Short mmCIF file of C-alpha atoms in Angstrom, two decimals:
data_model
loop_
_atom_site.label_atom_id
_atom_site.label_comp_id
_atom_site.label_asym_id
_atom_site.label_seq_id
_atom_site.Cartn_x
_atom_site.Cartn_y
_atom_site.Cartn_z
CA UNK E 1 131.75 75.23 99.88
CA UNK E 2 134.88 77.56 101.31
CA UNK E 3 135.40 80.34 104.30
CA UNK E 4 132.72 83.33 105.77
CA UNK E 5 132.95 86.22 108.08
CA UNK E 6 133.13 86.86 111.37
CA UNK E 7 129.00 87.04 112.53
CA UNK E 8 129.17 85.96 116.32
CA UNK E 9 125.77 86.43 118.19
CA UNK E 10 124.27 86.30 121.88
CA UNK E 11 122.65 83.36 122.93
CA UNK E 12 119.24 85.12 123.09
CA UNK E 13 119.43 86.40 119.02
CA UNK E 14 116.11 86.38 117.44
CA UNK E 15 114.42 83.51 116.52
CA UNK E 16 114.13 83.95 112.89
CA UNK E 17 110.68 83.12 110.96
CA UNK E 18 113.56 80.24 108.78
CA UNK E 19 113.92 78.86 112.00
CA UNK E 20 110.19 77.94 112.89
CA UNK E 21 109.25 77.34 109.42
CA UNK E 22 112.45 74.50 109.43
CA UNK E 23 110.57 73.11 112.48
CA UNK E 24 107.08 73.37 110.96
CA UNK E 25 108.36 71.00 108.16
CA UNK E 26 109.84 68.71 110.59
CA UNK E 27 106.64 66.05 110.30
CA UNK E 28 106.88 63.20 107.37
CA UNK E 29 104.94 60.55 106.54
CA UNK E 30 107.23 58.01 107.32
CA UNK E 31 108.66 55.35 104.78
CA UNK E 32 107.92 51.45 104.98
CA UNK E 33 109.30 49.55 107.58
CA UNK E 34 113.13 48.41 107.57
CA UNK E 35 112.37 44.61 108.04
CA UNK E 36 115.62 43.67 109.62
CA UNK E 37 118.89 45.63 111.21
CA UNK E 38 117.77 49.10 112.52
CA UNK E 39 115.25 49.79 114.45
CA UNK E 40 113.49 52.56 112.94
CA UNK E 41 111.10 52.56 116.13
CA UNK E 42 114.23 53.54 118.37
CA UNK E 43 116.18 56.59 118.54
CA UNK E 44 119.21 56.51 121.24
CA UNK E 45 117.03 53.73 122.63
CA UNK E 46 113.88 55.41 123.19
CA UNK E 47 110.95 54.90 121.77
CA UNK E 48 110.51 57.53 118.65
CA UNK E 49 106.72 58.66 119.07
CA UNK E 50 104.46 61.64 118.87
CA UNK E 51 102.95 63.01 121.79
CA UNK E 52 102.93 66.70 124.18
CA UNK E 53 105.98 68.58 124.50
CA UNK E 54 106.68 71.14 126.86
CA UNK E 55 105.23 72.42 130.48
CA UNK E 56 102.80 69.94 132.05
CA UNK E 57 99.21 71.43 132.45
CA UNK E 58 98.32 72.13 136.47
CA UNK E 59 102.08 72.20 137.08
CA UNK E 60 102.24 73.84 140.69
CA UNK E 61 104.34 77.18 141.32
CA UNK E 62 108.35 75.98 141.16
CA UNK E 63 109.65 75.93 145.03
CA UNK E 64 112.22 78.90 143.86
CA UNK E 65 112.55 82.39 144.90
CA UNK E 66 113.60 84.32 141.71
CA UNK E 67 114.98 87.81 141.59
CA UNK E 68 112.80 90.24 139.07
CA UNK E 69 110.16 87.20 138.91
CA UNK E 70 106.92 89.10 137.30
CA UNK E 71 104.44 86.21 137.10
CA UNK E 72 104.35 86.06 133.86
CA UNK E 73 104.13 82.78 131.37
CA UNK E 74 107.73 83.24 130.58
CA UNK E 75 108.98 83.80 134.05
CA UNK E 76 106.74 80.43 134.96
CA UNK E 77 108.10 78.72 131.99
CA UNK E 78 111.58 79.55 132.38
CA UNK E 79 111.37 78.47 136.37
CA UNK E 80 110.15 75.25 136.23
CA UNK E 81 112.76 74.16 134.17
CA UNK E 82 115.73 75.45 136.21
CA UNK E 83 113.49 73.73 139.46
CA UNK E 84 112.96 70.58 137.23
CA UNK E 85 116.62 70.98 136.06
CA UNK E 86 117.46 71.02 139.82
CA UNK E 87 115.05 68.41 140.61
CA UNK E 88 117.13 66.22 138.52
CA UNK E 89 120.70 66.62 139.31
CA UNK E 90 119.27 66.48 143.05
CA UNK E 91 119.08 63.21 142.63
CA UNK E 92 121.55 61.81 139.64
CA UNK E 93 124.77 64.01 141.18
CA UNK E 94 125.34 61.95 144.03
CA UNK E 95 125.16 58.63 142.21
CA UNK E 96 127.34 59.93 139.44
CA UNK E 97 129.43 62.45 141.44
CA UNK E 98 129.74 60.56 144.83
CA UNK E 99 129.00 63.52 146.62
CA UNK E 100 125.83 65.28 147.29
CA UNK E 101 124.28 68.11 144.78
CA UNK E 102 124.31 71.95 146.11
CA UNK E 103 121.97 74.27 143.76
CA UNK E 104 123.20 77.40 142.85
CA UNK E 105 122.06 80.46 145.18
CA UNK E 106 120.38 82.69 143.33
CA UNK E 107 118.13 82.40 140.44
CA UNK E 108 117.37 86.25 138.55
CA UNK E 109 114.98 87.33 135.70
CA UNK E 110 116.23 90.44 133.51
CA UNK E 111 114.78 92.25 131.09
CA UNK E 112 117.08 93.14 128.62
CA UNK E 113 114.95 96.41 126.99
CA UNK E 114 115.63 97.81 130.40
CA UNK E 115 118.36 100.52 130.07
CA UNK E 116 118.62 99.57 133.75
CA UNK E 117 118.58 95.96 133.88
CA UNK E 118 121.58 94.68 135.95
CA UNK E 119 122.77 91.24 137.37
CA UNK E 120 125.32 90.73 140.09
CA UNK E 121 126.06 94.69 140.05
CA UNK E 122 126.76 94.81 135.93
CA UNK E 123 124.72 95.91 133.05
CA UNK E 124 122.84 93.74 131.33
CA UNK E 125 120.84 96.35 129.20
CA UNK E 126 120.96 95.23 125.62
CA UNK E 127 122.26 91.44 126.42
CA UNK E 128 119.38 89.22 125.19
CA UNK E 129 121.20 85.88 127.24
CA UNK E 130 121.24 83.40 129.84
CA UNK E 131 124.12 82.60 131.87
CA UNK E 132 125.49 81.32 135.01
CA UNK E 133 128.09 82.55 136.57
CA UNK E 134 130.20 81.53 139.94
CA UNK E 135 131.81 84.84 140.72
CA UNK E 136 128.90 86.61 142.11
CA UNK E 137 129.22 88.09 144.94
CA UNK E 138 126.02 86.64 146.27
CA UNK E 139 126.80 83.30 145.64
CA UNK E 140 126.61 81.32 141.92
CA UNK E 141 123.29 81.92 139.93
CA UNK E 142 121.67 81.17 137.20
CA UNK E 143 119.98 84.49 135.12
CA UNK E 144 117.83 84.57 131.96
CA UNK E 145 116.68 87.25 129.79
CA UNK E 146 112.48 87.29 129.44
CA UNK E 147 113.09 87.97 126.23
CA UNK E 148 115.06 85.64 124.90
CA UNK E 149 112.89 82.70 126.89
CA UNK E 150 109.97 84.28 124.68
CA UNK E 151 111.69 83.86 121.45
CA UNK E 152 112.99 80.01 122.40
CA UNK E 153 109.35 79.27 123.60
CA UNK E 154 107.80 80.03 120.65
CA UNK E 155 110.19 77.51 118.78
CA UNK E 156 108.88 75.26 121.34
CA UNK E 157 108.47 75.25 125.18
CA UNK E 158 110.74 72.07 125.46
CA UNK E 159 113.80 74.29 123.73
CA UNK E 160 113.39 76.30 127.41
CA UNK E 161 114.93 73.44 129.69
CA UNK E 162 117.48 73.05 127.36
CA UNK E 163 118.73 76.40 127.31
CA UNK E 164 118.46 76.14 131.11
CA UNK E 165 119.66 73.02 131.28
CA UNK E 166 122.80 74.01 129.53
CA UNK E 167 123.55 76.83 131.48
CA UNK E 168 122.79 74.60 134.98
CA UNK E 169 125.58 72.68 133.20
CA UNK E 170 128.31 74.92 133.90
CA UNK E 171 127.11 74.70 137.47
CA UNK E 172 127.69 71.04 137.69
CA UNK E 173 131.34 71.49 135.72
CA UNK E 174 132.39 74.04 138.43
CA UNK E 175 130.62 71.77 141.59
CA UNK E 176 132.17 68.64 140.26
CA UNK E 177 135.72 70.50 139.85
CA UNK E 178 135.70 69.18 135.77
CA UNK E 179 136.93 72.66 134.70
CA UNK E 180 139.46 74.81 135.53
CA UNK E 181 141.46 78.18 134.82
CA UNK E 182 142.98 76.15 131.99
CA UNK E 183 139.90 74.49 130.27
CA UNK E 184 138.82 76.63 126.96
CA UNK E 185 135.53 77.69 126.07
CA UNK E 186 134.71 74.92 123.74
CA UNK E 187 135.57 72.13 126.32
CA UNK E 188 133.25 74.38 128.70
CA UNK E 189 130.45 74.59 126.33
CA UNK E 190 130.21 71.34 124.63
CA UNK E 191 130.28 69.68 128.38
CA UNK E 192 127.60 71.96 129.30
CA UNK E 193 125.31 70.87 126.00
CA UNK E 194 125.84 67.38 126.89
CA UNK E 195 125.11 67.88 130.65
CA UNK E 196 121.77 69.24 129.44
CA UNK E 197 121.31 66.04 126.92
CA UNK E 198 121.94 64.05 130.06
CA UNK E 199 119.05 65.86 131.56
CA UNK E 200 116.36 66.00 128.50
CA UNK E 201 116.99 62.23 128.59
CA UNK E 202 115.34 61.94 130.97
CA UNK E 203 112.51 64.27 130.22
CA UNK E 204 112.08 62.02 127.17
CA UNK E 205 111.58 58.75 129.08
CA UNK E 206 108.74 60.37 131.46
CA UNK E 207 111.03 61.37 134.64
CA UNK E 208 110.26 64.78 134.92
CA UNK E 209 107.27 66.23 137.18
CA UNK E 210 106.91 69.64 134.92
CA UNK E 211 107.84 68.82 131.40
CA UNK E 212 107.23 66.27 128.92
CA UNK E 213 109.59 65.85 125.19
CA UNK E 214 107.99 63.60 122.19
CA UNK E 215 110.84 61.96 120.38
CA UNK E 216 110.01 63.53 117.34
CA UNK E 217 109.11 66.76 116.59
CA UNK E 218 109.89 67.73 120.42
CA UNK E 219 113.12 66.61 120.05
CA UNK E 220 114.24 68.13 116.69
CA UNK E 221 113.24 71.24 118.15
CA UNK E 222 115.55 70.61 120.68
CA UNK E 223 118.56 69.86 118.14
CA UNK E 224 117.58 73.14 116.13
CA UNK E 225 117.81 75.31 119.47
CA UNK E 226 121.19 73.54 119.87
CA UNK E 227 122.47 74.22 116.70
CA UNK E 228 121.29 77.68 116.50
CA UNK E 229 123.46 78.48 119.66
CA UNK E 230 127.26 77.98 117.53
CA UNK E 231 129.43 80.30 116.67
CA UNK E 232 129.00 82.34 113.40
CA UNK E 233 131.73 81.69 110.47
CA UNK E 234 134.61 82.60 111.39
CA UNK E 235 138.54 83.52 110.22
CA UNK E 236 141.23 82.19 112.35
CA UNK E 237 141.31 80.81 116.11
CA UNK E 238 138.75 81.97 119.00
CA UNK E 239 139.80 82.03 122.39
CA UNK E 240 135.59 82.32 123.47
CA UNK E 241 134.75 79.29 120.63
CA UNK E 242 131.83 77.78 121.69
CA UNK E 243 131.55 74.92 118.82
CA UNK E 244 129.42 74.87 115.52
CA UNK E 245 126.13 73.53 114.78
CA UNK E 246 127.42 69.75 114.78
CA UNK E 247 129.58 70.35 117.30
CA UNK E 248 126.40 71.56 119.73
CA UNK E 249 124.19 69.09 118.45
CA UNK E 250 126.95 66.13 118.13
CA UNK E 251 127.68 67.49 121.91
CA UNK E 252 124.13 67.03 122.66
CA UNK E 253 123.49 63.51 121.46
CA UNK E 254 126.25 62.24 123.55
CA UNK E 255 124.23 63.25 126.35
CA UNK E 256 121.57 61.99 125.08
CA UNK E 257 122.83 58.49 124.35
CA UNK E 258 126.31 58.01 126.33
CA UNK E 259 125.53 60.10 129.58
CA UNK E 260 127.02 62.07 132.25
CA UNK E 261 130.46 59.73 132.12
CA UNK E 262 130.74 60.59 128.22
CA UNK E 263 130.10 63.92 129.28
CA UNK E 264 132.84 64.23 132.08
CA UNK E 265 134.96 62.55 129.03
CA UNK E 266 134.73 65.98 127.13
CA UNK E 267 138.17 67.62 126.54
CA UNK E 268 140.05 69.63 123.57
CA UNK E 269 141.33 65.99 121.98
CA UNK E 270 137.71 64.59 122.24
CA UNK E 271 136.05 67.15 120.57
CA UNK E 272 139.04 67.34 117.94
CA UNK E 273 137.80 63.32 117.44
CA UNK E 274 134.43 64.19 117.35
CA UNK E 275 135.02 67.01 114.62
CA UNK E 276 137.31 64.47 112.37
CA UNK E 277 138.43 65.36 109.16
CA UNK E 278 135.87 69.03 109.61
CA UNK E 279 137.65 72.19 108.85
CA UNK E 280 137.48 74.52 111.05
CA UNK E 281 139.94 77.66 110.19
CA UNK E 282 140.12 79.42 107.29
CA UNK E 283 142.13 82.14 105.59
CA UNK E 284 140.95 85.63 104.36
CA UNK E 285 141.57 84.56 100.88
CA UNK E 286 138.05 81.87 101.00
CA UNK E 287 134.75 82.96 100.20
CA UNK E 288 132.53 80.42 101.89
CA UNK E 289 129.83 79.44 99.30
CA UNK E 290 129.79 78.20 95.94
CA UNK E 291 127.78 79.44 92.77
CA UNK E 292 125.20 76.62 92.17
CA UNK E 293 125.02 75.77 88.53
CA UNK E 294 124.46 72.94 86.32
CA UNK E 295 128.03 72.58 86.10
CA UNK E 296 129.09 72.22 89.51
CA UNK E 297 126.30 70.13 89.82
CA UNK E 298 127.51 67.56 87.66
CA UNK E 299 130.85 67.95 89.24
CA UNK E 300 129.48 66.86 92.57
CA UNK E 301 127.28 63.97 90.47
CA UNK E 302 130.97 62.99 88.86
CA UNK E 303 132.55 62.99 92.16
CA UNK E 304 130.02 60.77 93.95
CA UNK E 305 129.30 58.28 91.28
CA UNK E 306 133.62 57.80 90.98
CA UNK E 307 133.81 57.94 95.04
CA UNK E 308 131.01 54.69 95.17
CA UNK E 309 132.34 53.38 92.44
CA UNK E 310 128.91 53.39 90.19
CA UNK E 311 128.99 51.57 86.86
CA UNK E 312 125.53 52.19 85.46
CA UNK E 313 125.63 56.31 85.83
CA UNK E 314 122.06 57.87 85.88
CA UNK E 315 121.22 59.81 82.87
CA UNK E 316 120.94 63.69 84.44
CA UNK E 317 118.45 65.76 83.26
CA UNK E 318 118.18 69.87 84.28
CA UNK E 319 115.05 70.43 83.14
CA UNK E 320 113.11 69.80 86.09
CA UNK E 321 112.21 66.93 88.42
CA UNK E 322 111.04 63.85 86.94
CA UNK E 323 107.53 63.66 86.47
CA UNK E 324 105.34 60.67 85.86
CA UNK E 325 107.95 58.23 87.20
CA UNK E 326 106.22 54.57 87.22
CA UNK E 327 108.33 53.33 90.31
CA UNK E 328 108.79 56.57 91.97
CA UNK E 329 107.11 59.65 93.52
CA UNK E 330 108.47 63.30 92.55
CA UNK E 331 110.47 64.86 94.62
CA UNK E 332 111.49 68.80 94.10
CA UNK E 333 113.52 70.12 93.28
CA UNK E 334 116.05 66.94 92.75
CA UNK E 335 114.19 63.50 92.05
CA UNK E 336 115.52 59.45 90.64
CA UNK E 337 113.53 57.34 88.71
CA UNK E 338 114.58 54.15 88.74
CA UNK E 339 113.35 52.79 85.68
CA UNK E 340 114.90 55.00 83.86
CA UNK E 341 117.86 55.45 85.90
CA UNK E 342 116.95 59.57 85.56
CA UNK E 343 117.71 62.26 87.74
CA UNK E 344 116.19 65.29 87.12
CA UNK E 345 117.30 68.61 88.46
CA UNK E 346 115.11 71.68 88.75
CA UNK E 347 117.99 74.02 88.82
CA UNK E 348 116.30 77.31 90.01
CA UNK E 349 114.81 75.45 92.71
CA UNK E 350 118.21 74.16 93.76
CA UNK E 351 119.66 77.52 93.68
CA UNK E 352 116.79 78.64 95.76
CA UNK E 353 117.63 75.59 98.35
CA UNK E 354 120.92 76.76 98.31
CA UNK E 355 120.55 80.23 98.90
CA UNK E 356 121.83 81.18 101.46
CA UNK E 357 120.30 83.70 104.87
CA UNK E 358 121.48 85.19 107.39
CA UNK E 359 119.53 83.11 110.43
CA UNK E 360 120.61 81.33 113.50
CA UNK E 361 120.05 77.91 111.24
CA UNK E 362 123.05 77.37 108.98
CA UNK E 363 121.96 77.72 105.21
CA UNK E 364 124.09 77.63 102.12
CA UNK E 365 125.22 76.08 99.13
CA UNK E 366 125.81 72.63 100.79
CA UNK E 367 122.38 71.48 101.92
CA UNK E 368 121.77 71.49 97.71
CA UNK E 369 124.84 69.87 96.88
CA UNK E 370 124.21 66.86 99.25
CA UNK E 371 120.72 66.76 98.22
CA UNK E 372 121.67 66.26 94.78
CA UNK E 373 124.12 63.32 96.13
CA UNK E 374 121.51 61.69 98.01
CA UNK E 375 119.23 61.22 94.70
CA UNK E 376 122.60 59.70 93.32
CA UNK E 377 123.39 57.41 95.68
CA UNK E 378 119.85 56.09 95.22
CA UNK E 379 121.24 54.42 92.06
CA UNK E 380 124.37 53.14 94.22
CA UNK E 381 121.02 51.36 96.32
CA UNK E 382 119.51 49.92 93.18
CA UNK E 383 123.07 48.75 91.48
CA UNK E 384 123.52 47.12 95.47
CA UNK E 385 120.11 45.34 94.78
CA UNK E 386 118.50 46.80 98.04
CA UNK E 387 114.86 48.03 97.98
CA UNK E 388 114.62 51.79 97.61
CA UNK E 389 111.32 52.49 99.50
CA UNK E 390 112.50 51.11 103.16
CA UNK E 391 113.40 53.51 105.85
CA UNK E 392 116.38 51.97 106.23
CA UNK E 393 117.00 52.74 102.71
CA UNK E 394 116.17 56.40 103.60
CA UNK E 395 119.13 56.19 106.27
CA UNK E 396 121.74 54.08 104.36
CA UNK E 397 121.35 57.14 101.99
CA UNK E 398 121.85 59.68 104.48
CA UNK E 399 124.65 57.67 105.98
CA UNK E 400 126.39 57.20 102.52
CA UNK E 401 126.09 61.03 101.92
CA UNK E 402 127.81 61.48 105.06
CA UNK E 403 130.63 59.52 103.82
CA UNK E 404 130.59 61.49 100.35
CA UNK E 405 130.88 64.68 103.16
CA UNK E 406 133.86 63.10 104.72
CA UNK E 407 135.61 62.72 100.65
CA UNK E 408 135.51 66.08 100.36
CA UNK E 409 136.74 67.24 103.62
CA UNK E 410 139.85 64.67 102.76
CA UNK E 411 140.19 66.60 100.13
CA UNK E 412 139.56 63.93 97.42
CA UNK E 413 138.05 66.51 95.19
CA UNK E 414 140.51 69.32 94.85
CA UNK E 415 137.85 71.49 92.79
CA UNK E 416 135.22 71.51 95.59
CA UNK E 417 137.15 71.36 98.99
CA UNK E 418 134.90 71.45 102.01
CA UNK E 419 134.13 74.78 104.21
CA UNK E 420 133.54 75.12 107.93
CA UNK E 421 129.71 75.56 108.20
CA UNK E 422 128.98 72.97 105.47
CA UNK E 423 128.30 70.33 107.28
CA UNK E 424 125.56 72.55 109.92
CA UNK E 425 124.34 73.38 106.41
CA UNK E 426 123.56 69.77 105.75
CA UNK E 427 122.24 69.19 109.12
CA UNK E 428 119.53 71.77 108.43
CA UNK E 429 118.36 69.81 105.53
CA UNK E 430 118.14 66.90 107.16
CA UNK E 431 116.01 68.49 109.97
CA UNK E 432 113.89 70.86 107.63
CA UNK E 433 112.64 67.97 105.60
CA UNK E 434 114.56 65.23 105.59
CA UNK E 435 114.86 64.63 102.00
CA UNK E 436 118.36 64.17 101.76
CA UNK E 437 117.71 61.19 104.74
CA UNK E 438 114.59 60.09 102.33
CA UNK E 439 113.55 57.10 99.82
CA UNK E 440 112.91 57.18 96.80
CA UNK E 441 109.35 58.98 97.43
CA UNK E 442 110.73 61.39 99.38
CA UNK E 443 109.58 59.69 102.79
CA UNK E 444 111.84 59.77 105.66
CA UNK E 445 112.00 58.64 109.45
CA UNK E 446 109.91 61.28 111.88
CA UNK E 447 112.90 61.66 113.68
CA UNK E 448 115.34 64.99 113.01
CA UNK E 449 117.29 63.37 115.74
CA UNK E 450 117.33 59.68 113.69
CA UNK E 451 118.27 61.42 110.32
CA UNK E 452 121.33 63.24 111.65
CA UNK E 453 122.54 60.04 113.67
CA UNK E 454 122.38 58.15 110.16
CA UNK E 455 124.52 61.05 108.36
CA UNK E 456 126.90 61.49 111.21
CA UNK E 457 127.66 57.52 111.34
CA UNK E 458 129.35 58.10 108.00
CA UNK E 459 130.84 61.12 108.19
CA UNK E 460 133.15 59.63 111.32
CA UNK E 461 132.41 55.83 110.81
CA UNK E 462 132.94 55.29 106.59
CA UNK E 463 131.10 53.45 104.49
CA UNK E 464 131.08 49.82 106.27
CA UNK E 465 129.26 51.23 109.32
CA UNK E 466 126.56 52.51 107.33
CA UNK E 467 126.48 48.91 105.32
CA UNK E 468 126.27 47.28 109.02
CA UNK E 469 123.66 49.47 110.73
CA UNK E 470 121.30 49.83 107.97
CA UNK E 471 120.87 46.13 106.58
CA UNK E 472 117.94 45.37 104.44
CA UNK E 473 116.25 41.56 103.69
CA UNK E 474 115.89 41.90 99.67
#
């Protein structure tokens, strides 16, 4: 929990095999039915289901001419979604905008491998990216590496409009006059992710001619592209900041849920809301992560129980998770049994949780820690009296750990202070597998998406939010 390094990367870095195996673990079983208060069949009002993601089957050839177009799968992949991105703002500019939409003028395909790959007359060799870009003297395009489309499609072909999506939102900044000489990177980019929320939105409810996005696995693909587009760590201020994980995928839900207007909203003092209490520069002197041992364990167990004020403190056990629980499934490599009122802590398996990679998903220290507070505040739901096997128990604990994120970033725990990149290390965990959003069986909501809303309303909301959202009958 404390400062890293400088490790900024292109838009079009590697995929990692952490980052598809974090979306292959994506699917639960879900947990029983909240009976009253959230609506665990809803995410940002739609519908959470299974279902195709991606390119349509028999889509025809996109009505675009495309510079360096080879005909390939990636070049027809990576088309369609600027033509369906197009498609879209054809129609939604004017009614939002007042005026009527002009697409860009050029749309190019690269190959980055190519020592003589250019794009508007400058070198592109070695730039795995996608941009767009208004001072061209051809006109404003839109360009995308093959490459890098590859990589994002095999994370999943819905991350693709996204990507495009995003960079077609720095077309509709400049065309709506939202930005100017003035307006730093972050404002830029964060308006840009939400632009392209505004768009997959729509996607999601069954708008789109060419591509289709399930609410659940679909879409926390979508969120993990997002949040492996921030900024590495970094020491001090960054003129070219672009946002973190949670800023990218906080900037995304807004688009999401609150729409173009929200969007338009986007400036330096509305992101600085969004962030809160988050750190975000640190000094030379910080390290970044945190050794993981039994004793800073229990420091974090100490902090939490004192924070909710919990009178009956679970025993804690490091010998391993609990097994042969009566009223409880196992859970590794942290589980609570609440007959007992036992947690019990595989240690090496935390420390292996907590290790952390260099990736484009955020992995650390962190995502242990606030796994190890989740099976804590379980006994905060069984000293409250609620059930522990409801999904909205699942979210009232990922909520409440988002508050316990929001302690330490106050600085209500002196020994453990919050870093920058803590809190994209929790939202991995809660996309991976979704234990820390879980029951007491481990069972969470099928929605990444869902999980991440729950922690989030905590971290900026407190405590009484969570209490109001996620209400249960017993």
């Amino acid at each position: 929990m404390n400062a890293r390094t400088l490790r900024r990367g292109l838009l079009g870095t590697l995929i990692a095999a952490t980052v598809l195996a974090l979306v292959a673990g994506c699917g639960h079983d879900p947990a029983a039915p909240a009976r009253v208060g959230y609506d665990a069949t809803k995410v940002a009002g739609l519908t959470v289901a299974d279902g195709p993601s991606g390119l349509r089957e028999d889509v025809p050839p996109p009505p675009l001419t495309v510079d360096g177009f080879t005909g390939t799968p990636v070049d027809r992949l990576a088309a369609n979604a600027v033509a369906d991105v197009e498609d879209y703002w054809r129609v939604e500019y004017p009614k939002i905008f007042g005026r009527q939409f002009i697409p860009v003028d050029r749309h190019v395909s690269y190959d980055s491998d190519d020592a003589a790959a250019s794009v508007c007359g400058e070198s592109v060799a070695g730039m795995p990216n996608a941009f767009y870009t208004g001072d061209c003297k051809q006109g404003r395009l839109i360009a995308w590496d093959r490459g890098m489309i590859s990589m994002y499609a095999r994370l999943g072909e819905e991350t693709v409009p996204y990507i495009l999506a995003h960079e077609y939102g720095h077309a509709i900044q400049d065309q709506a006059r939202l930005v100017n000489n003035s307006t730093t990177t972050v404002v830029r980019e964060q308006q840009a992710d939400c632009f392209a929320g505004v768009y997959l939105r729509s996607v999601a409810e069954g708008k789109s001619a060419r591509f289709t996005l399930n609410t659940a696995d679909g879409l926390n693909r979508v969120v993990v592209a997002a949040m492996s587009l921030r900024d590495g760590y970094y020491i001090g201020t960054m003129p070219s900041e672009h946002g973190s994980g949670f800023d990218r995928a906080s900037a995304l839900e807004l688009g999401i849920t609150d729409g173009a207007d929200a969007c338009s909203r986007i400036d330096d003092a509305e992101i600085a809301a969004r962030r809160g209490n988050l750190p975000a520069i640190f000094s030379s002197t910080e390290t970044g992560e945190q050794e993981i041992t039994q004793d800073s364990v229990q420091a974090q167990i100490d902090f939490v129980t004192q924070l909710f004020k919990l009178k009956d403190k679970p025993k804690v056990e490091y010998t391993g998770a609990i097994r042969g629980c009566p009223d409880a499934h196992e859970t590794t490599p942290v589980s609570y049994c609440p007959s007992t009122n036992t947690i019990g802590i595989d240690l090496p398996g935390l420390v292996k949780r907590g290790h952390k990679v260099d990736s484009l998903v955020p992995s650390g220290d962190f995502d242990a820690y606030a796994l190890v507070v989740s099976r804590v505040l379980l006994a905060v739901e069984k000293a409250s009296g609620r059930s522990l096997s409801e999904q909205s128990t699942a979210l009232h604990v990922a909520c409440y750990t988002g508050v316990y994120t929001d302690a330490l970033a106050r600085g209500e725990q002196p020994e453990s202070a919050l870093s920058q990149g803590d809190v994209d290390e929790a939202l991995t965990g809660l996309l991976r597998d979704g234990l820390v959003a879980s029951n007491v069986d481990g069972l969470s909501v099928p929605s990444g998406f869902a999980r991440i809303e729950a922690y989030q309303l905590g971290l900026k909301q407190g405590r009484t939010a969570c209490d109001n959202t996620y209400t249960d009958a017993s």
